[in-house]
CSV table of C-alpha atoms in Angstrom, one decimal:
chain,number,residue,atom,x,y,z
A,187,MET,CA,12.2,-14.2,-19.7
A,188,MET,CA,14.6,-16.1,-22.0
A,189,MET,CA,17.7,-16.5,-20.8
A,190,THR,CA,21.2,-16.6,-21.8
A,191,GLU,CA,24.9,-18.0,-20.9
A,192,THR,CA,27.0,-14.7,-19.6
A,193,THR,CA,30.1,-15.0,-20.5
A,194,PRO,CA,33.5,-13.2,-19.5
A,195,ARG,CA,34.4,-10.2,-21.2
A,196,TRP,CA,37.8,-8.6,-21.0
A,197,ASP,CA,37.0,-5.2,-23.7
A,198,THR,CA,35.9,-3.0,-20.6
A,199,PRO,CA,37.8,0.3,-19.2
A,200,ARG,CA,36.8,-1.5,-15.7
A,201,GLU,CA,38.6,-4.6,-16.8
A,202,TRP,CA,41.8,-3.2,-18.4
A,203,VAL,CA,42.4,-1.5,-15.0
A,204,ARG,CA,42.1,-4.2,-12.9
A,205,LEU,CA,44.4,-6.9,-15.2
A,206,TRP,CA,47.0,-3.5,-15.4
A,207,SER,CA,46.8,-3.2,-11.5
A,208,TYR,CA,47.2,-7.2,-11.2
A,209,ALA,CA,49.8,-7.3,-14.0
A,210,PHE,CA,52.2,-4.5,-12.0
A,211,ALA,CA,51.8,-6.2,-8.9
A,212,VAL,CA,53.2,-10.0,-10.1
A,213,TYR,CA,55.6,-7.8,-12.2
A,214,THR,CA,56.7,-5.7,-9.5
A,215,VAL,CA,58.0,-9.1,-7.7
A,216,LEU,CA,59.9,-10.3,-10.7
A,217,VAL,CA,61.5,-7.4,-10.6
A,218,VAL,CA,62.4,-7.6,-7.0
A,219,LEU,CA,63.2,-11.6,-7.8
A,220,ALA,CA,65.2,-10.4,-10.7
A,221,VAL,CA,67.2,-7.4,-9.4
A,222,THR,CA,68.2,-9.9,-6.3
A,223,SER,CA,69.4,-12.7,-8.5
A,224,SER,CA,71.4,-10.7,-10.8
A,225,ALA,CA,72.6,-8.2,-7.7
A,226,LEU,CA,73.9,-11.1,-5.5
A,227,ASN,CA,75.4,-12.4,-8.9
A,228,SER,CA,77.4,-9.7,-9.8
A,229,LEU,CA,78.8,-9.4,-6.1
A,230,ARG,CA,80.1,-13.3,-6.0
A,231,LEU,CA,81.8,-12.6,-9.2
A,232,GLY,CA,83.2,-9.5,-7.4
A,233,ALA,CA,81.8,-7.0,-10.0
A,234,PRO,CA,79.9,-3.6,-8.9
A,235,VAL,CA,76.6,-3.3,-8.5
A,236,ASP,CA,75.3,-0.2,-10.0
A,237,LEU,CA,71.7,-0.6,-8.1
A,238,PRO,CA,70.0,2.6,-9.7
A,239,ARG,CA,70.5,0.9,-13.1
A,240,LEU,CA,70.1,-2.2,-12.4
A,241,VAL,CA,66.3,-1.8,-11.2
A,242,GLY,CA,66.0,1.0,-13.9
A,243,HIS,CA,66.8,-1.8,-16.8
A,244,ARG,CA,64.6,-4.6,-15.1
A,245,ALA,CA,61.5,-2.2,-14.2
A,246,LEU,CA,61.2,-1.2,-17.7
A,247,GLU,CA,61.9,-4.2,-19.0
A,248,GLU,CA,59.1,-5.7,-17.2
A,249,TYR,CA,56.4,-2.9,-16.4
A,250,THR,CA,56.3,-2.5,-20.1
A,251,CYS,CA,55.6,-6.4,-20.6
A,252,ALA,CA,52.4,-5.6,-18.0
A,253,LEU,CA,51.6,-3.1,-20.1
A,254,PHE,CA,50.4,-6.0,-23.1
A,255,VAL,CA,48.2,-8.2,-20.3
A,256,PRO,CA,44.7,-6.5,-21.1
A,257,PRO,CA,45.4,-6.8,-24.7
A,258,LEU,CA,46.7,-10.9,-24.3
A,259,PHE,CA,44.0,-11.4,-22.3
A,260,TRP,CA,41.5,-9.9,-24.7
A,261,LEU,CA,42.8,-11.7,-27.3
A,262,VAL,CA,42.7,-15.0,-25.4
A,263,HIS,CA,39.0,-14.1,-25.3
A,264,ARG,CA,38.0,-13.7,-28.7
A,265,PHE,CA,39.9,-16.8,-30.3
A,266,PRO,CA,40.4,-19.4,-27.7
A,267,ILE,CA,42.4,-22.2,-28.2
A,268,ASP,CA,39.7,-24.8,-27.4
A,269,ARG,CA,38.7,-28.5,-28.3
A,270,ARG,CA,36.9,-27.0,-31.5
A,271,GLN,CA,38.9,-23.9,-33.0
A,272,TRP,CA,42.6,-24.6,-31.7
A,273,ARG,CA,43.8,-25.0,-35.1
A,274,ARG,CA,42.7,-21.8,-36.2
A,275,ASN,CA,43.0,-20.0,-33.1
A,276,ALA,CA,46.7,-20.9,-31.9
A,277,PRO,CA,48.2,-19.5,-35.0
A,278,VAL,CA,46.8,-16.3,-34.6
A,279,LEU,CA,47.7,-16.0,-30.9
A,280,PHE,CA,51.3,-16.9,-31.5
A,281,ALA,CA,51.2,-14.3,-34.5
A,282,ALA,CA,49.7,-11.5,-32.1
A,283,SER,CA,52.3,-12.6,-29.5
A,284,ALA,CA,55.1,-11.7,-31.8
A,285,VAL,CA,53.9,-8.2,-32.7
A,286,CYS,CA,53.1,-7.7,-29.1
A,287,VAL,CA,56.9,-8.4,-28.9
A,288,VAL,CA,57.8,-5.9,-31.6
A,289,ALA,CA,55.2,-3.4,-30.4
A,290,LYS,CA,57.2,-3.4,-27.3
A,291,TYR,CA,60.6,-2.7,-27.9
A,292,VAL,CA,59.5,-0.2,-31.0
A,293,ALA,CA,56.6,1.7,-29.1
A,294,VAL,CA,57.5,1.4,-25.7
A,295,TYR,CA,61.0,0.2,-24.5
A,296,LEU,CA,63.3,1.5,-26.9
A,297,PRO,CA,62.0,5.4,-27.0
A,298,VAL,CA,61.7,5.1,-23.3
A,299,ALA,CA,65.4,3.3,-22.6
A,300,ARG,CA,66.9,6.2,-24.7
A,301,LEU,CA,65.1,8.8,-22.9
A,302,ALA,CA,66.0,7.1,-19.5
A,303,PHE,CA,69.4,5.9,-20.2
A,304,PRO,CA,71.1,8.5,-22.6
A,305,GLY,CA,74.0,6.2,-22.9
A,306,ASP,CA,72.4,3.0,-23.6
A,307,ARG,CA,72.5,2.6,-27.7
A,308,THR,CA,70.5,-0.6,-27.9
A,309,THR,CA,69.3,-1.4,-31.3
A,310,LEU,CA,66.1,-2.4,-32.1
A,311,ALA,CA,67.5,-5.4,-34.1
A,312,ALA,CA,70.0,-6.2,-30.8
A,313,ALA,CA,66.8,-6.2,-28.3
A,314,LEU,CA,65.1,-8.6,-30.7
A,315,THR,CA,68.0,-10.7,-31.0
A,316,LEU,CA,68.6,-10.8,-27.1
A,317,TYR,CA,65.1,-10.9,-25.8
A,318,THR,CA,62.8,-12.3,-28.2
A,319,VAL,CA,62.5,-15.9,-26.8
A,320,GLU,CA,62.3,-14.4,-23.4
A,321,VAL,CA,59.5,-12.2,-24.2
A,322,LEU,CA,57.8,-14.3,-25.8
A,323,SER,CA,57.5,-16.7,-22.9
A,324,ASP,CA,56.6,-14.6,-21.2
A,325,PHE,CA,53.8,-13.6,-23.0
A,326,TRP,CA,52.7,-17.5,-23.6
A,327,GLY,CA,52.4,-17.2,-19.9
A,328,VAL,CA,50.2,-14.6,-19.6
A,329,ILE,CA,48.4,-16.6,-22.4
A,330,GLY,CA,48.4,-19.8,-20.2
A,331,VAL,CA,46.4,-17.7,-17.2
A,332,ALA,CA,44.5,-16.2,-19.6
A,333,HIS,CA,43.3,-19.2,-20.7
A,334,ALA,CA,43.1,-20.9,-17.1
A,335,ILE,CA,40.8,-17.5,-16.2
A,336,GLU,CA,38.5,-18.1,-19.1
A,337,PHE,CA,37.7,-21.1,-19.3
A,338,TYR,CA,36.8,-21.0,-15.2
A,339,ARG,CA,34.8,-18.2,-16.0
A,340,ARG,CA,33.0,-19.7,-18.1
A,341,ALA,CA,32.4,-22.8,-16.2
A,342,GLN,CA,30.9,-20.2,-13.5
A,343,SER,CA,29.0,-18.9,-15.6
A,344,ARG,CA,27.5,-22.4,-17.2
A,345,GLU,CA,27.2,-24.0,-13.6
A,346,ARG,CA,24.9,-20.3,-13.3
A,347,THR,CA,23.0,-21.1,-16.2
A,348,ALA,CA,22.4,-24.8,-15.4
A,349,ALA,CA,21.4,-23.9,-11.9
A,350,GLU,CA,19.0,-21.4,-12.9
A,351,LEU,CA,17.1,-23.6,-15.8
A,352,ARG,CA,17.3,-26.1,-13.0
A,353,ALA,CA,15.1,-23.8,-10.7
A,354,ARG,CA,12.8,-22.8,-13.3
A,355,LEU,CA,12.2,-26.4,-14.3
A,356,SER,CA,12.0,-27.1,-10.7
A,357,GLU,CA,9.0,-24.5,-10.9
A,358,ALA,CA,7.4,-25.3,-13.8
A,359,GLN,CA,6.8,-29.0,-12.5
A,360,LEU,CA,5.5,-27.7,-9.4
A,361,GLN,CA,3.1,-25.5,-11.0
A,362,ALA,CA,2.2,-28.8,-13.3
A,363,LEU,CA,1.7,-31.0,-9.7
A,364,ARG,CA,-0.7,-28.1,-8.6
A,365,SER,CA,-2.5,-27.6,-11.1
A,366,GLN,CA,-3.2,-31.2,-11.1
A,367,LEU,CA,-3.9,-31.3,-7.6
A,368,HIS,CA,-6.3,-28.3,-6.8
A,369,PRO,CA,-8.7,-29.6,-9.6
A,370,HIS,CA,-8.7,-33.2,-8.1
A,371,PHE,CA,-9.6,-31.5,-4.7
A,372,LEU,CA,-11.9,-29.2,-6.6
A,373,PHE,CA,-13.7,-32.1,-8.0
A,374,ASN,CA,-14.4,-34.3,-5.2
A,375,ALA,CA,-15.4,-31.2,-3.1
A,376,LEU,CA,-18.0,-30.3,-5.8
A,377,ASN,CA,-19.3,-33.6,-6.1
A,378,GLY,CA,-19.4,-33.9,-2.2
A,379,VAL,CA,-21.7,-30.6,-2.4
A,380,ALA,CA,-24.3,-32.2,-5.2
A,381,THR,CA,-24.7,-35.5,-3.6
A,382,LEU,CA,-25.6,-33.2,-0.2
A,383,MET,CA,-27.8,-31.0,-2.2
A,384,HIS,CA,-30.6,-34.1,-3.0
A,385,GLN,CA,-30.6,-35.0,0.9
A,386,ASP,CA,-29.7,-31.8,2.9
A,387,VAL,CA,-29.8,-28.3,0.9
A,388,ARG,CA,-28.8,-26.3,4.4
A,389,ALA,CA,-25.9,-29.2,4.9
A,390,ALA,CA,-25.0,-28.2,1.2
A,391,ASP,CA,-25.2,-24.2,1.0
A,392,GLN,CA,-22.8,-24.9,4.1
A,393,MET,CA,-20.6,-26.8,2.7
A,394,LEU,CA,-20.4,-24.1,-0.1
A,395,THR,CA,-19.6,-21.3,2.1
A,396,ASP,CA,-16.7,-23.3,3.7
A,397,LEU,CA,-15.4,-23.9,0.4
A,398,ALA,CA,-15.6,-20.7,-1.0
A,399,GLY,CA,-14.0,-19.8,2.7
A,400,LEU,CA,-10.9,-22.8,2.0
A,401,LEU,CA,-10.6,-21.2,-1.5
A,402,ARG,CA,-10.0,-17.6,-0.1
A,403,ALA,CA,-7.2,-18.9,2.5
A,404,ALA,CA,-5.5,-20.9,-0.3
A,405,LEU,CA,-5.5,-18.0,-2.6
A,406,ASP,CA,-3.7,-15.9,0.3
A,407,HIS,CA,-0.9,-18.1,-0.2
A,408,GLN,CA,-1.2,-19.0,-3.7
A,409,ASP,CA,2.4,-17.8,-4.2
A,410,ALA,CA,3.9,-19.5,-1.7
A,411,HIS,CA,5.7,-23.1,-2.1
A,412,GLU,CA,6.0,-23.1,1.9
A,413,ILE,CA,3.9,-21.7,4.7
A,414,ARG,CA,3.8,-21.7,8.1
A,415,LEU,CA,2.6,-25.3,9.7
A,416,GLY,CA,-0.3,-23.3,11.5
A,417,ASP,CA,-1.4,-21.5,8.3
A,418,GLU,CA,-1.7,-25.6,6.9
A,419,LEU,CA,-3.6,-26.2,9.3
A,420,ALA,CA,-6.0,-23.7,9.2
A,421,LEU,CA,-6.2,-24.8,5.5
A,422,LEU,CA,-6.9,-28.6,6.3
A,423,GLU,CA,-9.6,-27.2,9.4
A,424,ARG,CA,-11.7,-25.7,6.4
A,425,TYR,CA,-11.1,-28.7,4.1
A,426,LEU,CA,-12.1,-31.0,6.8
A,427,ALA,CA,-15.2,-28.9,7.4
A,428,VAL,CA,-16.0,-29.4,4.3
A,429,LEU,CA,-15.5,-33.2,4.4
A,430,SER,CA,-17.8,-32.6,8.0
A,431,ALA,CA,-21.2,-31.6,6.0
A,432,ARG,CA,-20.6,-34.8,3.6
A,433,PHE,CA,-19.5,-37.4,6.3
A,434,ARG,CA,-21.6,-35.7,9.3
A,435,ASP,CA,-21.4,-37.9,12.5
A,436,ARG,CA,-19.3,-40.7,10.5
A,437,LEU,CA,-16.1,-38.7,10.7
A,438,THR,CA,-14.1,-37.1,14.4
A,439,VAL,CA,-10.9,-35.2,13.9
A,440,LYS,CA,-8.4,-35.2,16.4
A,441,TYR,CA,-5.2,-32.8,16.6
A,442,ARG,CA,-2.0,-34.1,18.2
A,443,ILE,CA,0.1,-30.6,17.3
A,444,ALA,CA,3.4,-29.5,19.6
A,445,PRO,CA,3.4,-26.6,21.1
A,446,ASP,CA,6.5,-25.6,19.0
A,447,VAL,CA,6.4,-26.1,15.7
A,448,GLY,CA,3.4,-24.2,14.7
A,449,ASP,CA,5.9,-21.6,13.2
A,450,ALA,CA,7.8,-24.8,11.3
A,451,LEU,CA,7.9,-24.3,7.7
A,452,VAL,CA,5.7,-27.4,5.1
A,453,PRO,CA,5.0,-26.8,2.2
A,454,GLN,CA,1.5,-25.5,1.0
A,455,PHE,CA,-1.4,-28.2,0.6
A,456,LEU,CA,0.9,-30.8,2.6
A,457,LEU,CA,-1.9,-32.1,4.5
A,458,GLN,CA,-5.0,-31.8,2.7
A,459,PRO,CA,-4.6,-34.6,-0.3
A,460,LEU,CA,-3.4,-36.4,2.8
A,461,ALA,CA,-6.5,-36.1,5.2
A,462,GLU,CA,-8.6,-36.7,1.5
A,463,ASN,CA,-6.4,-40.0,1.0
A,464,ALA,CA,-6.9,-41.1,4.7
A,465,VAL,CA,-10.7,-40.5,4.3
A,466,GLU,CA,-11.6,-41.6,1.1
A,467,HIS,CA,-9.7,-44.6,1.0
A,468,GLY,CA,-9.4,-45.2,5.2
A,469,ILE,CA,-12.9,-43.7,7.0
A,470,ALA,CA,-15.4,-44.0,3.9
A,471,ARG,CA,-14.7,-47.6,3.8
A,472,ARG,CA,-15.6,-48.3,7.4
A,473,ALA,CA,-19.3,-49.9,7.9
A,474,GLY,CA,-19.2,-47.5,11.1
A,475,PRO,CA,-17.7,-44.1,12.2
A,476,GLY,CA,-14.2,-43.3,12.1
A,477,THR,CA,-11.2,-40.7,13.1
A,478,LEU,CA,-8.7,-39.2,11.6
A,479,THR,CA,-5.7,-38.4,13.7
A,480,ILE,CA,-3.6,-35.4,12.5
A,481,GLY,CA,0.1,-35.4,14.3
A,482,ALA,CA,3.0,-33.0,14.2
A,483,GLU,CA,6.6,-32.7,16.5
A,484,ARG,CA,9.8,-31.7,16.1
A,485,SER,CA,13.0,-33.9,16.7
A,486,GLY,CA,16.1,-31.9,16.5
A,487,ASP,CA,16.3,-30.6,13.2
A,488,ARG,CA,13.6,-32.6,11.6
A,489,ILE,CA,9.7,-32.0,11.9
A,490,THR,CA,7.5,-35.1,11.3
A,491,VAL,CA,3.9,-34.6,10.4
A,492,THR,CA,1.4,-38.2,10.3
A,493,VAL,CA,-1.7,-38.4,8.9
A,494,CYS,CA,-3.7,-41.5,10.6
A,495,ASP,CA,-6.9,-43.3,10.0
A,496,ASP,CA,-8.7,-46.0,11.8
A,497,GLY,CA,-10.3,-47.5,8.6
A,498,PRO,CA,-9.6,-51.2,7.0
A,499,GLY,CA,-6.0,-50.8,6.1
A,500,LEU,CA,-4.2,-51.5,3.2
A,501,ARG,CA,-6.0,-55.0,2.8
A,502,GLY,CA,-7.7,-55.0,-0.9
A,503,THR,CA,-5.8,-52.1,-2.2
A,504,PRO,CA,-3.1,-53.9,-4.6
A,505,ARG,CA,-2.0,-50.0,-5.9
A,506,GLY,CA,-1.2,-49.6,-1.7
A,507,ARG,CA,-3.9,-46.8,-1.7
A,508,VAL,CA,-1.9,-44.5,-3.6
A,509,GLY,CA,-4.2,-41.5,-5.8
A,510,ILE,CA,-3.4,-38.4,-7.7
A,511,GLY,CA,-3.7,-36.6,-4.4
A,512,LEU,CA,-0.4,-39.0,-2.4
A,513,ALA,CA,1.6,-39.3,-5.7
A,514,ASN,CA,1.6,-35.4,-6.6
A,515,THR,CA,2.6,-35.0,-3.0
A,516,ARG,CA,5.4,-37.5,-3.3
A,517,ALA,CA,6.4,-35.4,-6.1
A,518,ARG,CA,5.7,-32.3,-5.0
A,519,LEU,CA,8.4,-33.2,-1.8
A,520,ARG,CA,11.1,-34.6,-4.6
A,521,GLU,CA,10.8,-31.5,-6.1
A,522,LEU,CA,11.6,-28.9,-3.0
A,523,TYR,CA,13.3,-31.2,-0.9
A,524,GLY,CA,15.2,-33.4,-3.2
A,525,ALA,CA,16.7,-36.7,-1.3
A,526,ASP,CA,16.0,-34.6,2.1
A,527,HIS,CA,12.8,-35.9,2.9
A,528,GLU,CA,11.0,-39.1,3.8
A,529,LEU,CA,7.3,-40.2,3.3
A,530,LEU,CA,6.2,-43.6,4.5
A,531,LEU,CA,2.9,-45.3,4.2
A,532,GLU,CA,2.1,-48.4,6.5
A,533,PRO,CA,-0.5,-49.9,8.6
A,534,VAL,CA,-1.0,-48.8,12.0
A,535,GLU,CA,-0.9,-51.9,13.4
A,536,PRO,CA,2.0,-54.6,11.4
A,537,PRO,CA,0.2,-57.5,10.2
A,538,SER,CA,0.3,-60.7,11.9
A,539,PRO,CA,1.7,-63.7,10.5
A,540,GLY,CA,-1.0,-65.1,8.0
A,541,ARG,CA,-2.8,-62.3,8.2
A,542,ALA,CA,-2.7,-59.1,6.1
A,543,ALA,CA,-2.5,-55.6,7.9
A,544,ASP,CA,-5.3,-53.9,9.9
A,545,GLY,CA,-6.3,-51.4,11.9
A,546,GLY,CA,-5.8,-48.4,9.7
A,547,VAL,CA,-3.1,-46.5,7.8
A,548,ARG,CA,-0.7,-44.1,9.0
A,549,VAL,CA,1.1,-41.7,6.3
A,550,THR,CA,4.2,-40.1,8.1
A,551,VAL,CA,6.1,-36.9,6.3
A,552,ARG,CA,10.0,-36.1,7.8
A,553,LEU,CA,11.0,-32.6,6.7
A,554,PRO,CA,13.9,-30.5,7.5
A,555,TYR,CA,12.8,-28.1,10.2
A,556,ARG,CA,13.4,-24.7,9.2
A,557,ARG,CA,11.0,-21.9,11.0
A,558,HIS,CA,8.7,-19.0,9.5
A,559,ALA,CA,11.3,-15.8,9.0
A,560,GLY,CA,8.8,-13.9,10.8
A,561,ALA,CA,8.5,-16.3,13.5
A,562,PRO,CA,9.5,-14.5,17.0
A,563,ALA,CA,13.1,-15.8,18.6
């Protein structure tokens, strides 16, 4: 879907009505202030105060200015004084505001004043001579406010568009990462089936059945970035069932899952590449049987997931055992959580002086704790 930046518009009837309502409210305040100031000044000089006439004249003066607020906003939208167009648009706005001053007195102020105040003989020339600078300043104040609102709304529109673009880019990147991860997993699984086919046909058949069940389960969540940890563990169990057919009694799996984390949200296929990395780079390189330990617990507003093996550790692995699965997991976590996550690859037993680390590798992932929306309270 093509995205276009939405900019504010001032040419709809709804916007004009809204602007008029705001303008009349502001100009009502100005009427009150002007009438109060004039009345107090007359009282200070000892002059009589004709309050109805004073209020009528000030209200007519201010409210006829308010009528021009929506047209001025529309002009600012069409001819904004910005960095690129100010040389052309500033004269246009100045000329338009001058025309509005003349239109105010010719079309509105003087006809209404002659009806409301029959004794008033103010001519157009006198009105323009007395009030042009004042009204022009008033209109340019409106133009300034219109520019401030216009630029603010455009900035908001650009921010929304940029946020949507970032979200779509993140989605595209995540899909690209998945497209790398899933074929990698399938290649390894099918390679295991091909190897086992020459040794134990029944076991190979069971492995294919388990693989089909795993793929069906994965398709149930194919559009979800995050799923329940309980569902993720179920996917992992199906995957490890596939591996168990390959490794047989050389692979033992232990789970240390806290009872209160089953409804926590984690990225889909978070555990599978970590478990695969541990088996391929750890347990597969042991001379004898090995143990894979999966752990999960909550600590405050964080959830910690661990995948631990008792293989040969980090010895003889200059790249730090960072294969495509682990690299993609890092990238997926970065796309989903930004800086609000941790992924650590470390030896189970710290190295002794003069000796490399031994005794297996632990991968620790810490994420924000959020519960699945359908989880019971």
